[in-house]
PDB file of C-alpha atoms in Angstrom:
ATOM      1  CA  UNK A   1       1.677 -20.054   7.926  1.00 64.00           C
ATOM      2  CA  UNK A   2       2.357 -18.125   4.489  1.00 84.00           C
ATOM      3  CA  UNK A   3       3.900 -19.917   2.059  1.00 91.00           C
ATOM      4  CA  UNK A   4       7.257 -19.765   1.930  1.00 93.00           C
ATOM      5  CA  UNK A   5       8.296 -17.609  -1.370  1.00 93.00           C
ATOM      6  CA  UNK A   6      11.704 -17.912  -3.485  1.00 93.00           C
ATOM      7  CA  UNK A   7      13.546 -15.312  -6.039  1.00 92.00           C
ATOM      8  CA  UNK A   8      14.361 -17.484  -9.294  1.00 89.00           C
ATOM      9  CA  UNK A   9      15.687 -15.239 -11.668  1.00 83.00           C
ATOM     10  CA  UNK A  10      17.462 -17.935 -14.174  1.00 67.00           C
ATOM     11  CA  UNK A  11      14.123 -19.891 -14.684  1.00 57.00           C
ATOM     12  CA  UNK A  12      12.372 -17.169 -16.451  1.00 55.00           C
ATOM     13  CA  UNK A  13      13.006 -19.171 -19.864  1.00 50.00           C
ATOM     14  CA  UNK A  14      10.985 -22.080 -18.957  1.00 59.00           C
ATOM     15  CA  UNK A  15       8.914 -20.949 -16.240  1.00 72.00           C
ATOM     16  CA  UNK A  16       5.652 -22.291 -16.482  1.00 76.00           C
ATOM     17  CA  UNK A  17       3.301 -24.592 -15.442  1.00 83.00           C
ATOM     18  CA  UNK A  18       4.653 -28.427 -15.180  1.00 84.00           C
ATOM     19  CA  UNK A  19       7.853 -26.927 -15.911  1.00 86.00           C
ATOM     20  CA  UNK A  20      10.617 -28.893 -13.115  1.00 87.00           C
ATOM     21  CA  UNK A  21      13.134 -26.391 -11.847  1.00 87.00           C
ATOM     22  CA  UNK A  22      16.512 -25.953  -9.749  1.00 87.00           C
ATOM     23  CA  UNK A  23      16.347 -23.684  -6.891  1.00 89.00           C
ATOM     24  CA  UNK A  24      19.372 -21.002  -6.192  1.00 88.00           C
ATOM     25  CA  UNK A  25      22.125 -21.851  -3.922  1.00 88.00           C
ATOM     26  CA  UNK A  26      21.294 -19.453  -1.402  1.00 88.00           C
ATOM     27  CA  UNK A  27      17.019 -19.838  -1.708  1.00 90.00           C
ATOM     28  CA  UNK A  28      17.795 -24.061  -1.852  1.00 90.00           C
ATOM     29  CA  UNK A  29      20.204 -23.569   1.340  1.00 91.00           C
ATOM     30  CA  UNK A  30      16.867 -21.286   2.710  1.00 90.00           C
ATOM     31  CA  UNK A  31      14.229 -23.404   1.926  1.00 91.00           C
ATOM     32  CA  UNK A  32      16.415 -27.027   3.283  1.00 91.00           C
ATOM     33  CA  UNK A  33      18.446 -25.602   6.241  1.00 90.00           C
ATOM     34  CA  UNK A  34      16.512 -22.825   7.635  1.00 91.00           C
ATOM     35  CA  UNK A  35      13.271 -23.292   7.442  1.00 92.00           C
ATOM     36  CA  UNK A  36      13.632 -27.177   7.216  1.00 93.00           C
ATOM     37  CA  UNK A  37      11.264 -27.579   3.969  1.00 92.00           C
ATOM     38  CA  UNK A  38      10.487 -31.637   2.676  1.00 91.00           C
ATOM     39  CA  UNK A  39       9.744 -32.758  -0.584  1.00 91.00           C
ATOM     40  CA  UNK A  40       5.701 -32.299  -1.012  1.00 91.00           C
ATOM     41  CA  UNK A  41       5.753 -29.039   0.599  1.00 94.00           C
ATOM     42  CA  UNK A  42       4.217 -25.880  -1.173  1.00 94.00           C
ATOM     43  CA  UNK A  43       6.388 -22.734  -2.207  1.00 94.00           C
ATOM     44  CA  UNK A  44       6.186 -19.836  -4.444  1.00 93.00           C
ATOM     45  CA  UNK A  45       8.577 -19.252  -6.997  1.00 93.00           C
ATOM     46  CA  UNK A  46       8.476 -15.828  -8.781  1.00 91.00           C
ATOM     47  CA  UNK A  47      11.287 -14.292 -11.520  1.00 88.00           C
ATOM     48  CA  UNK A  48      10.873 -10.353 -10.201  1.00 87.00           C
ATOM     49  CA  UNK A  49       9.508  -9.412 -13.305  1.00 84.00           C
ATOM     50  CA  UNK A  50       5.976  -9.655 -11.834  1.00 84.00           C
ATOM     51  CA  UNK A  51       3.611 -12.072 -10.747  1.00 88.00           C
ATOM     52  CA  UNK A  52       4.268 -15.588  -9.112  1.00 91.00           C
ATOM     53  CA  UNK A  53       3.873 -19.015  -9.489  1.00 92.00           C
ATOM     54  CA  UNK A  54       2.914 -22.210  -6.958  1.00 94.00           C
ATOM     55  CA  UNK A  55       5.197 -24.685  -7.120  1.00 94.00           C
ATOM     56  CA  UNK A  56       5.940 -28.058  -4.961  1.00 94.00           C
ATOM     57  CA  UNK A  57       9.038 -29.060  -3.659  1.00 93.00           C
ATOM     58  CA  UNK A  58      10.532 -32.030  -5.036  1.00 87.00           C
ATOM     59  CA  UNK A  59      13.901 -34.122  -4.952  1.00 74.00           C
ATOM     60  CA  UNK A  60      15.724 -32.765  -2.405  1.00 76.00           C
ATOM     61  CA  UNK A  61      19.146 -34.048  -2.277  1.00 79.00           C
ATOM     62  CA  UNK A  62      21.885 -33.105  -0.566  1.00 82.00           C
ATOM     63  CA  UNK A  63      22.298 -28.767  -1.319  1.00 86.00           C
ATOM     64  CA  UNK A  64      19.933 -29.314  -4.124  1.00 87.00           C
ATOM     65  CA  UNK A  65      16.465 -28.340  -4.207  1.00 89.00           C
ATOM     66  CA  UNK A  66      13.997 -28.612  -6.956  1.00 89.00           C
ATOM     67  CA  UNK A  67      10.039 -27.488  -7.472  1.00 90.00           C
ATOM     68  CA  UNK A  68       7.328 -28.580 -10.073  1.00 91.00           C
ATOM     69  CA  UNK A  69       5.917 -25.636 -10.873  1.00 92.00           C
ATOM     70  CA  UNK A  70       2.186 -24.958 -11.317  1.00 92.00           C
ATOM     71  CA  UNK A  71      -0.104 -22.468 -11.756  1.00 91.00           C
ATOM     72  CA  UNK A  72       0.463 -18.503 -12.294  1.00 90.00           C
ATOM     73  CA  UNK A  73      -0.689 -15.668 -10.372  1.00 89.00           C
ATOM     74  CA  UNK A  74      -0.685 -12.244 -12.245  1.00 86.00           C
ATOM     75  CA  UNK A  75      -0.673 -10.353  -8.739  1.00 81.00           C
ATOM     76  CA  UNK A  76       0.889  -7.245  -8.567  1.00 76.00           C
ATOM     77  CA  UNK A  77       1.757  -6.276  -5.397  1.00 82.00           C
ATOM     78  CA  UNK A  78       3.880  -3.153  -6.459  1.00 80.00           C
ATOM     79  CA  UNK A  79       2.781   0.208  -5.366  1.00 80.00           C
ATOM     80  CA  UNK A  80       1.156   2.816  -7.069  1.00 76.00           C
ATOM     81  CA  UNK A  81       3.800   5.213  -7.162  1.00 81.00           C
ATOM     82  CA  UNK A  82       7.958   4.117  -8.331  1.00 87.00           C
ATOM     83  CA  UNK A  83       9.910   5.763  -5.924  1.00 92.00           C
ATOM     84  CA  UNK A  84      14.056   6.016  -6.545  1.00 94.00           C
ATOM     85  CA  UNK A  85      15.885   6.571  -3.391  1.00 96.00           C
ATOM     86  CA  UNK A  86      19.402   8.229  -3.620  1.00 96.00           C
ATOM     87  CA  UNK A  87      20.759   7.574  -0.357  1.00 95.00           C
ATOM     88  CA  UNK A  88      23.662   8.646   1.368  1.00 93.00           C
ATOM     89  CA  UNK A  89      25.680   6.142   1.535  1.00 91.00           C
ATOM     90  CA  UNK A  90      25.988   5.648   5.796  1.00 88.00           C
ATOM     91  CA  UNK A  91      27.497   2.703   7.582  1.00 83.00           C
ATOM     92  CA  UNK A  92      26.588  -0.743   6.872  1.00 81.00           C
ATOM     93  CA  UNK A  93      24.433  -1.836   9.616  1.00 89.00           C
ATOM     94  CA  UNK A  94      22.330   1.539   8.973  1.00 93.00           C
ATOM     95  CA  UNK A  95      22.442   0.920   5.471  1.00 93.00           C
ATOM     96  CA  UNK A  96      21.577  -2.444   5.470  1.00 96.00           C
ATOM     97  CA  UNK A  97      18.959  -1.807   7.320  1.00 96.00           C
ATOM     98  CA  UNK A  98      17.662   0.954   5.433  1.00 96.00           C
ATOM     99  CA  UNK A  99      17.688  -0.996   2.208  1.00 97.00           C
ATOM    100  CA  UNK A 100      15.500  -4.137   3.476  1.00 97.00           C
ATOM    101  CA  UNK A 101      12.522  -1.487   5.360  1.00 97.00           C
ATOM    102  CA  UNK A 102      12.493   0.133   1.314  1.00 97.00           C
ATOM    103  CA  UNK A 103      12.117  -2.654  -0.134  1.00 96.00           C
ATOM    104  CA  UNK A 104       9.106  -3.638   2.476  1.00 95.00           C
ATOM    105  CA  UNK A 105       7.382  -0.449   1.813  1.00 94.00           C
ATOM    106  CA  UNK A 106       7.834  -0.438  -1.629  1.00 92.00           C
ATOM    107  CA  UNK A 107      10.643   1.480  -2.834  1.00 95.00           C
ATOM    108  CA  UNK A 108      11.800   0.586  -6.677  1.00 93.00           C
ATOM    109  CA  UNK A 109      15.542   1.298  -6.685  1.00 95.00           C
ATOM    110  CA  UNK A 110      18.024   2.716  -4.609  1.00 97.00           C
ATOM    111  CA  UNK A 111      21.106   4.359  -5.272  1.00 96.00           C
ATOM    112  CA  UNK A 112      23.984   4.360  -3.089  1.00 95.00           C
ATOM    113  CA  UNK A 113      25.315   7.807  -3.368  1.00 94.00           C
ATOM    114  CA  UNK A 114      28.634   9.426  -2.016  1.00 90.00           C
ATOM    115  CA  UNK A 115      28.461  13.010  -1.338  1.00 89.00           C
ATOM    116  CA  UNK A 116      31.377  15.373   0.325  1.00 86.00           C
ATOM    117  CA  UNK A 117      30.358  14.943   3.940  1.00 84.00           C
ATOM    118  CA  UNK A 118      29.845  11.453   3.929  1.00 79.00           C
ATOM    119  CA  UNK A 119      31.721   9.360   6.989  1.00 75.00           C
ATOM    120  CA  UNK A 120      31.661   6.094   5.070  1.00 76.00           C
ATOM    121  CA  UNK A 121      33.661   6.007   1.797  1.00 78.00           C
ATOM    122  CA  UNK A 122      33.703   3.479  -1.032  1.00 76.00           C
ATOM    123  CA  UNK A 123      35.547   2.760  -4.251  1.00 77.00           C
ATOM    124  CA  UNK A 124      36.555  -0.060  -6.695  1.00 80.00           C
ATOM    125  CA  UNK A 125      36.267  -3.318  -5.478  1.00 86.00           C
ATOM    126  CA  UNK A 126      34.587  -2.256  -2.161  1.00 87.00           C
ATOM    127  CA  UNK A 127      32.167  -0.724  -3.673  1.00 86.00           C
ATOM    128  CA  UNK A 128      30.778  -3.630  -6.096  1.00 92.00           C
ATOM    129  CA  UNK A 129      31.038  -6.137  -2.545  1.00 92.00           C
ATOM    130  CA  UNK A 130      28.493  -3.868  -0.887  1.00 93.00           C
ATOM    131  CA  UNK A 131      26.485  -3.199  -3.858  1.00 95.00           C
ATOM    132  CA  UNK A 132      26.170  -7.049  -4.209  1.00 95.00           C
ATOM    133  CA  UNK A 133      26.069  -7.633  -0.688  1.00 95.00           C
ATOM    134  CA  UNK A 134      22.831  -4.534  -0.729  1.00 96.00           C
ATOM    135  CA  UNK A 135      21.287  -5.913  -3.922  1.00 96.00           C
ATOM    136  CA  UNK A 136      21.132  -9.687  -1.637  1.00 94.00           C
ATOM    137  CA  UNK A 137      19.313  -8.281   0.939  1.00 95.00           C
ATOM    138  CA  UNK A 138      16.558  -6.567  -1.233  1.00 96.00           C
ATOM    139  CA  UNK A 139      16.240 -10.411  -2.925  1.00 94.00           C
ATOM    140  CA  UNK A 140      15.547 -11.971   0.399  1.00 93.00           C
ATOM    141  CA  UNK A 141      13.493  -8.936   1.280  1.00 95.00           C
ATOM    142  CA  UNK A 142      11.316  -9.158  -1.408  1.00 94.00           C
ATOM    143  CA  UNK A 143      11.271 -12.522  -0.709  1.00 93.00           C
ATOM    144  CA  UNK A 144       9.509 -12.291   2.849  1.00 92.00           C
ATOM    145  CA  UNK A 145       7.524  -9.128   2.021  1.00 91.00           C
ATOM    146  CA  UNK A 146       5.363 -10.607  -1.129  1.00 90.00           C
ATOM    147  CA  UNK A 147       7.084  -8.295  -3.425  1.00 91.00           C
ATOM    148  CA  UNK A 148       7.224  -9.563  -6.950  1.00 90.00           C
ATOM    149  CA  UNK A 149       9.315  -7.358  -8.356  1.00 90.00           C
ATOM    150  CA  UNK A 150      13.109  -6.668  -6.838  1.00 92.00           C
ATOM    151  CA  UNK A 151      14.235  -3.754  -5.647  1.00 94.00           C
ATOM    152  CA  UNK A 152      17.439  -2.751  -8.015  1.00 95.00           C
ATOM    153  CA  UNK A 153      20.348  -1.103  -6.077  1.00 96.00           C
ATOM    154  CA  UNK A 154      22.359   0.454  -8.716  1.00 95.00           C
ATOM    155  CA  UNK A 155      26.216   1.376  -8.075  1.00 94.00           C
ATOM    156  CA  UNK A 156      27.374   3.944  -5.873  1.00 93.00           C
ATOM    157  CA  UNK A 157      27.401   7.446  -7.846  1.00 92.00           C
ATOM    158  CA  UNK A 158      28.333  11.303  -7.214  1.00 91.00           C
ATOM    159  CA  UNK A 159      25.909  13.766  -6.449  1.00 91.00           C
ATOM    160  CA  UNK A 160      26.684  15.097  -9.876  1.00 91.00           C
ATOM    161  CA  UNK A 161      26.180  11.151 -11.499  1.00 92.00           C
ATOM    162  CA  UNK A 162      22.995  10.895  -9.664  1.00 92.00           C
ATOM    163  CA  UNK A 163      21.340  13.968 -10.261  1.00 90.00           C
ATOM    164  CA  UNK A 164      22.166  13.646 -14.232  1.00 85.00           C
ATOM    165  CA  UNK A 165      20.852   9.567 -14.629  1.00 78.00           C
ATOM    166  CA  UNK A 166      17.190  10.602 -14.195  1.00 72.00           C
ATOM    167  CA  UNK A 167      14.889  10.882 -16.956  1.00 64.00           C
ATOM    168  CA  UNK A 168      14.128  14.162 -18.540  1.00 61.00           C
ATOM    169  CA  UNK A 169       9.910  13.069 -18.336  1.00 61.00           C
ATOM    170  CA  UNK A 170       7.516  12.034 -15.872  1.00 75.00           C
ATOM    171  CA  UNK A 171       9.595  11.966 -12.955  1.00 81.00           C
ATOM    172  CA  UNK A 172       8.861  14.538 -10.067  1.00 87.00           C
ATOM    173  CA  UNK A 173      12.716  14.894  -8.077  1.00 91.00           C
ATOM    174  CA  UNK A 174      12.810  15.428  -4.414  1.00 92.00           C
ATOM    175  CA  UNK A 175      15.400  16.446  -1.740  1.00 93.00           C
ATOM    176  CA  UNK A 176      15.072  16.223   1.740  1.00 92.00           C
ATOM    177  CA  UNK A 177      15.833  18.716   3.558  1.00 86.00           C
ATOM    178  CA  UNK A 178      14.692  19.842   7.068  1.00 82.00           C
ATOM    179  CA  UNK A 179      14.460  23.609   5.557  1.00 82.00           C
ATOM    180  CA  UNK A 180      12.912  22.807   2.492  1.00 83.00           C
ATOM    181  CA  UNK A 181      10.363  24.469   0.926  1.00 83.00           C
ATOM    182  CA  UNK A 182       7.554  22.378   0.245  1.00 87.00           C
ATOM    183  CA  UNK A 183       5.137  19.554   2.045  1.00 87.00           C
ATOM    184  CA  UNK A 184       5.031  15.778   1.070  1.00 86.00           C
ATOM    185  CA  UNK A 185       1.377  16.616   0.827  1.00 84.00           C
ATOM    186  CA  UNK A 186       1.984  19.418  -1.204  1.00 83.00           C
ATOM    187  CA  UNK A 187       3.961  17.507  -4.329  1.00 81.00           C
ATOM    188  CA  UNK A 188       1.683  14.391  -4.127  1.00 79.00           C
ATOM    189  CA  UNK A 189      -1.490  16.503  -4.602  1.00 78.00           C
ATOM    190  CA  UNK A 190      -0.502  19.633  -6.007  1.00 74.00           C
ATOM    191  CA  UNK A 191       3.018  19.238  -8.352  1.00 74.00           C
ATOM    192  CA  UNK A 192       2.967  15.616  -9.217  1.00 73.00           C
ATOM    193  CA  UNK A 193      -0.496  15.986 -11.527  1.00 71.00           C
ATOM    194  CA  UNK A 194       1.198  18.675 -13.103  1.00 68.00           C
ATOM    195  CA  UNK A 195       4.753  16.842 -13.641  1.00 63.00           C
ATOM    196  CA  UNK A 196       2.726  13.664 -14.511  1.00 60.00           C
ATOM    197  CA  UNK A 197      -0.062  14.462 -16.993  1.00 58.00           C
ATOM    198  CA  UNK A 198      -2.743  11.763 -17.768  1.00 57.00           C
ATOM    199  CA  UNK A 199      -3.216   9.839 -20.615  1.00 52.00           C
ATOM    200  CA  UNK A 200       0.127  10.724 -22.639  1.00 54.00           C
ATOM    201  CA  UNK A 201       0.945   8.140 -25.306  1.00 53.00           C
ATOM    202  CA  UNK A 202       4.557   6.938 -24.996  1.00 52.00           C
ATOM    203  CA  UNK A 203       5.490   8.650 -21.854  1.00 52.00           C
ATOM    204  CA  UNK A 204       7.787   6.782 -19.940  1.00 55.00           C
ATOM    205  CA  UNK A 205       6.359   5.632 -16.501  1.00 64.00           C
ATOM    206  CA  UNK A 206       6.172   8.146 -13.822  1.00 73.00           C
ATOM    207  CA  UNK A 207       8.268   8.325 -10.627  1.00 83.00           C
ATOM    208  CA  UNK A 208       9.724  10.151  -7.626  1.00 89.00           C
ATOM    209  CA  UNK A 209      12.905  10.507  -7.201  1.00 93.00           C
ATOM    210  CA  UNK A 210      13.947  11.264  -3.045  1.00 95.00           C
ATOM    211  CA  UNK A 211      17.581  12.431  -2.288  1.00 96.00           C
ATOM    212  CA  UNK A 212      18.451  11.749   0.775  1.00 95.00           C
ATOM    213  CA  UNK A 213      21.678  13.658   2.414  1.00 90.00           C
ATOM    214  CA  UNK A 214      24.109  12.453   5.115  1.00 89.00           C
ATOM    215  CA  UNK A 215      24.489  13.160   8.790  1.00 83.00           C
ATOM    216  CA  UNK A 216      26.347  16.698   7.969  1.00 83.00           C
ATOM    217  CA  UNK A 217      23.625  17.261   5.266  1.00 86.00           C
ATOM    218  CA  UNK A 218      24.622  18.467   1.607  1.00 89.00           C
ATOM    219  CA  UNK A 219      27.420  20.910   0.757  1.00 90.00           C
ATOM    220  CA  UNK A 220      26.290  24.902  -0.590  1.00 91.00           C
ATOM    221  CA  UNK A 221      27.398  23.192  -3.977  1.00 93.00           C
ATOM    222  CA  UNK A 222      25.200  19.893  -4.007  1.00 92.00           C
ATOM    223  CA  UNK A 223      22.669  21.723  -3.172  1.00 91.00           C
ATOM    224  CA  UNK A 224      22.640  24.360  -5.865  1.00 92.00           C
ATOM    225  CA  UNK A 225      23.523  21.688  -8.155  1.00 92.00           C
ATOM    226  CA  UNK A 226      20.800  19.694  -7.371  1.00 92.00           C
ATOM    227  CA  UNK A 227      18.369  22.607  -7.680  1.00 92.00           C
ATOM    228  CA  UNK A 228      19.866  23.016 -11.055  1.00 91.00           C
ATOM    229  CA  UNK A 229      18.641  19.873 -11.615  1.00 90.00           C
ATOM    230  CA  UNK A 230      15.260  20.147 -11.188  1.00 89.00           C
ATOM    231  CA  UNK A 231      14.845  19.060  -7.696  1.00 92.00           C
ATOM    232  CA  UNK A 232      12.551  20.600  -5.310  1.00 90.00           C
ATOM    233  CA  UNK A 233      13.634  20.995  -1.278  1.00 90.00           C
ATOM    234  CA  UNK A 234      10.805  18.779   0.554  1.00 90.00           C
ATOM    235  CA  UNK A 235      10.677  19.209   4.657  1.00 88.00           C
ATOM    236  CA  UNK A 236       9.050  16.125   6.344  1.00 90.00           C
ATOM    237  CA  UNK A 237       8.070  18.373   9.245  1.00 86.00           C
ATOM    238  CA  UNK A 238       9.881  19.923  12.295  1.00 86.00           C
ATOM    239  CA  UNK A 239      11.827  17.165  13.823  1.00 88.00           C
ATOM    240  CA  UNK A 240      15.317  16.418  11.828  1.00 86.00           C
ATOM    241  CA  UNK A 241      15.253  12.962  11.058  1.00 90.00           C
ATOM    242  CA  UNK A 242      18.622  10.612  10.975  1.00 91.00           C
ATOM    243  CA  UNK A 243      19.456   9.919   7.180  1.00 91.00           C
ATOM    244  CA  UNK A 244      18.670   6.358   7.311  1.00 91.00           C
ATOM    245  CA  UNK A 245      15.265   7.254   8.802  1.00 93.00           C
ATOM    246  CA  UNK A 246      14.413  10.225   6.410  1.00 93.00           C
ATOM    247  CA  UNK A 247      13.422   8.354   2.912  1.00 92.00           C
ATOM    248  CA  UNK A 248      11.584   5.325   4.782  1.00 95.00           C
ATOM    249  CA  UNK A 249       9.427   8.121   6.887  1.00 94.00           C
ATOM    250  CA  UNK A 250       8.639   9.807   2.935  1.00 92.00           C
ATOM    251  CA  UNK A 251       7.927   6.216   1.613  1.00 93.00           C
ATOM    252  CA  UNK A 252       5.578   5.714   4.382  1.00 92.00           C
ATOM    253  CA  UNK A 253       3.784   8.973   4.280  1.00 90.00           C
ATOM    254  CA  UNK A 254       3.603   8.567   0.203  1.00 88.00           C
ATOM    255  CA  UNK A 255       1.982   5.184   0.346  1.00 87.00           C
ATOM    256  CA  UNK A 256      -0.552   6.740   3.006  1.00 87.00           C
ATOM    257  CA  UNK A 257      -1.104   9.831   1.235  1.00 83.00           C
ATOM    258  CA  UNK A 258      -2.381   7.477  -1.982  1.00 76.00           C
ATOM    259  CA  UNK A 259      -4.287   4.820  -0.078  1.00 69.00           C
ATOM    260  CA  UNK A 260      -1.230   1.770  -0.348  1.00 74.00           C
ATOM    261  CA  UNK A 261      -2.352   0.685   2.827  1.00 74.00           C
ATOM    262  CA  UNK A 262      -5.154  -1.105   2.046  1.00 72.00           C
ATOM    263  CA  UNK A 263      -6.650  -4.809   3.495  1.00 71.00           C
ATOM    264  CA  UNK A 264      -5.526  -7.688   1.504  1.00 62.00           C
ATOM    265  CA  UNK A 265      -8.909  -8.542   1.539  1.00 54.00           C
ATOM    266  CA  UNK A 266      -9.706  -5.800  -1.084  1.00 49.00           C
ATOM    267  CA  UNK A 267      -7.944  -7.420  -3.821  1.00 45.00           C
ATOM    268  CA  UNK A 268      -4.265  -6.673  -5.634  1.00 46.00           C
ATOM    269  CA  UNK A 269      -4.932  -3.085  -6.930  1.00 44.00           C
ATOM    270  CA  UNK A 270      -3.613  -1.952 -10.486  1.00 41.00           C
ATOM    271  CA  UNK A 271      -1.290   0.716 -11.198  1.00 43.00           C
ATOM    272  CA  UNK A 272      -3.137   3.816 -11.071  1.00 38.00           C
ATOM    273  CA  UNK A 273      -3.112   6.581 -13.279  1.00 35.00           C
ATOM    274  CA  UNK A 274      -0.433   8.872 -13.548  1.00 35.00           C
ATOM    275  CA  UNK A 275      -2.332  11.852 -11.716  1.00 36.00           C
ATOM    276  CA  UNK A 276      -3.259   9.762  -8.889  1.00 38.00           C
ATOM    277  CA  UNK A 277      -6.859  10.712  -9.733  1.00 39.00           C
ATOM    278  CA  UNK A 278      -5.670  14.228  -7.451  1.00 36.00           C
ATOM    279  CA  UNK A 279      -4.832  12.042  -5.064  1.00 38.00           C
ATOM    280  CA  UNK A 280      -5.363  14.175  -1.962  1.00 39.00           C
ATOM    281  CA  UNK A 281      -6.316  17.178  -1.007  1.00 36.00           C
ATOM    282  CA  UNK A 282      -3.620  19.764   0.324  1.00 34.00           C
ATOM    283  CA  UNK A 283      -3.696  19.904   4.088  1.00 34.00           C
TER     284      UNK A 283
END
């Protein structure tokens, strides 16, 4: 049985080894009424800003849940490449489902978007439940999957908001689009080394940005003004894929394409270079 893993995000302070600590509500509700944890029982406790520690349950009273904490493990679990989603924002079940398979394959953000042919619309108050309610479900996710780090799900935006809250450097922008004009293969082997170069001081740290469109697709003017905007039309193939099951099929076929799929047994890689060391050869 793994060991049973929980997000602590207010412990970073005093997070360390010997250090006694309160669980969360909802990961001490987890750890007592669902999977029916005791005191002397062995968890993992980790703050999402990368690695984890062991810990022990201990004085478990009532809703209340504590661990002693012991020793740290740098692992890094995080893929090699950050990829943003902008998703369309679709209905709940589809996105909430959507959101928990990114953060399992790796995703680093996603952003809610609302474009002009969306079915599902959201504003105000709404809008921050869901984001909340999305942002939960990537905590728990992370929490099964061995992440260390937590998927952020920033607020919903515009097409326009998106497409202008990118950085200017290292970050290669993709949108999906059953017509579009280049391979996955094709950007991870031939454009991302030349978006990404190796070995620049400073540079911010390199990502791919996939925009994802709705069931109608994007309007004549989100697409121009995405293309404006520096992103490039990528076709995942022949068959038109729902918009919940677009940017988790590009996830997938970006973690193969750069060897993320790897035994355990091999060891917790490290980030690799920008370049991807040419990753792969076109096909």
């Amino acid at each position: 049985m793994l060991t049973p893993r929980f997000h602590c995000p207010h412990a970073v302070p005093g997070l360390a080894p010997g250090h006694r600590l309160e669980l969360p509500a909802t990961a001490a509700h987890h750890a007592l009424r669902v999977l029916r944890l005791v005191d002397g029982d062995p968890i993992a406790v980790f703050s999402g800003l990368g690695g984890e520690y062991a810990a022990v349950l201990e004085a478990t009273r009532g809703k209340a849940a504590h661990a002693r904490v012991a020793d740290f493990h740098a692992e890094d679990r995080a893929p090699r490449i950050d990829v943003h989603i902008q998703q369309s924002v679709v209905s709940n079940d589809k996105m909430d489902w959507m959101i928990e398979k990114a953060v399992e394959l790796g995703a680093r953000s996603v952003t809610p978007v609302l474009v002009e042919r969306s079915v599902v619309r959201l504003n105000g108050e709404r809008a921050e439940r869901r984001v909340a309610h999305w942002q939960a479900l990537a905590i728990a996710a992370s929490e099964q999957c061995g992440l260390n780090r937590v998927l952020d799900v920033s607020p919903v935006q515009s097409v326009d908001e998106a497409c202008s809250a990118l950085p200017a450097l290292n970050t290669l922008r993709c949108m999906l689009d059953p017509r579009g004009e280049r391979s996955l293969t094709d950007c991870i082997s031939e454009v991302w080394p030349s978006i990404v170069p190796d070995g620049v001081p400073g540079m911010p740290t390199a990502a791919l940005v996939l925009l994802v469109g709705p069931e109608g697709g994007f309007s004549a003017r989100e697409t121009a003004h995405a293309r404006g905007a520096g992103y490039l039309t990528l076709s995942l193939g022949p068959r038109v894929l729902r918009t919940e099951t677009a940017a988790l099929a590009a996830l997938a076929a970006i973690r193969a394409l750069v060897d993320d799929f790897r035994p355990l047994a091999a060891g917790c890689h490290t980030r690799a270079s920008a370049s991807m060391n040419a990753a792969v050869a076109p096909t």
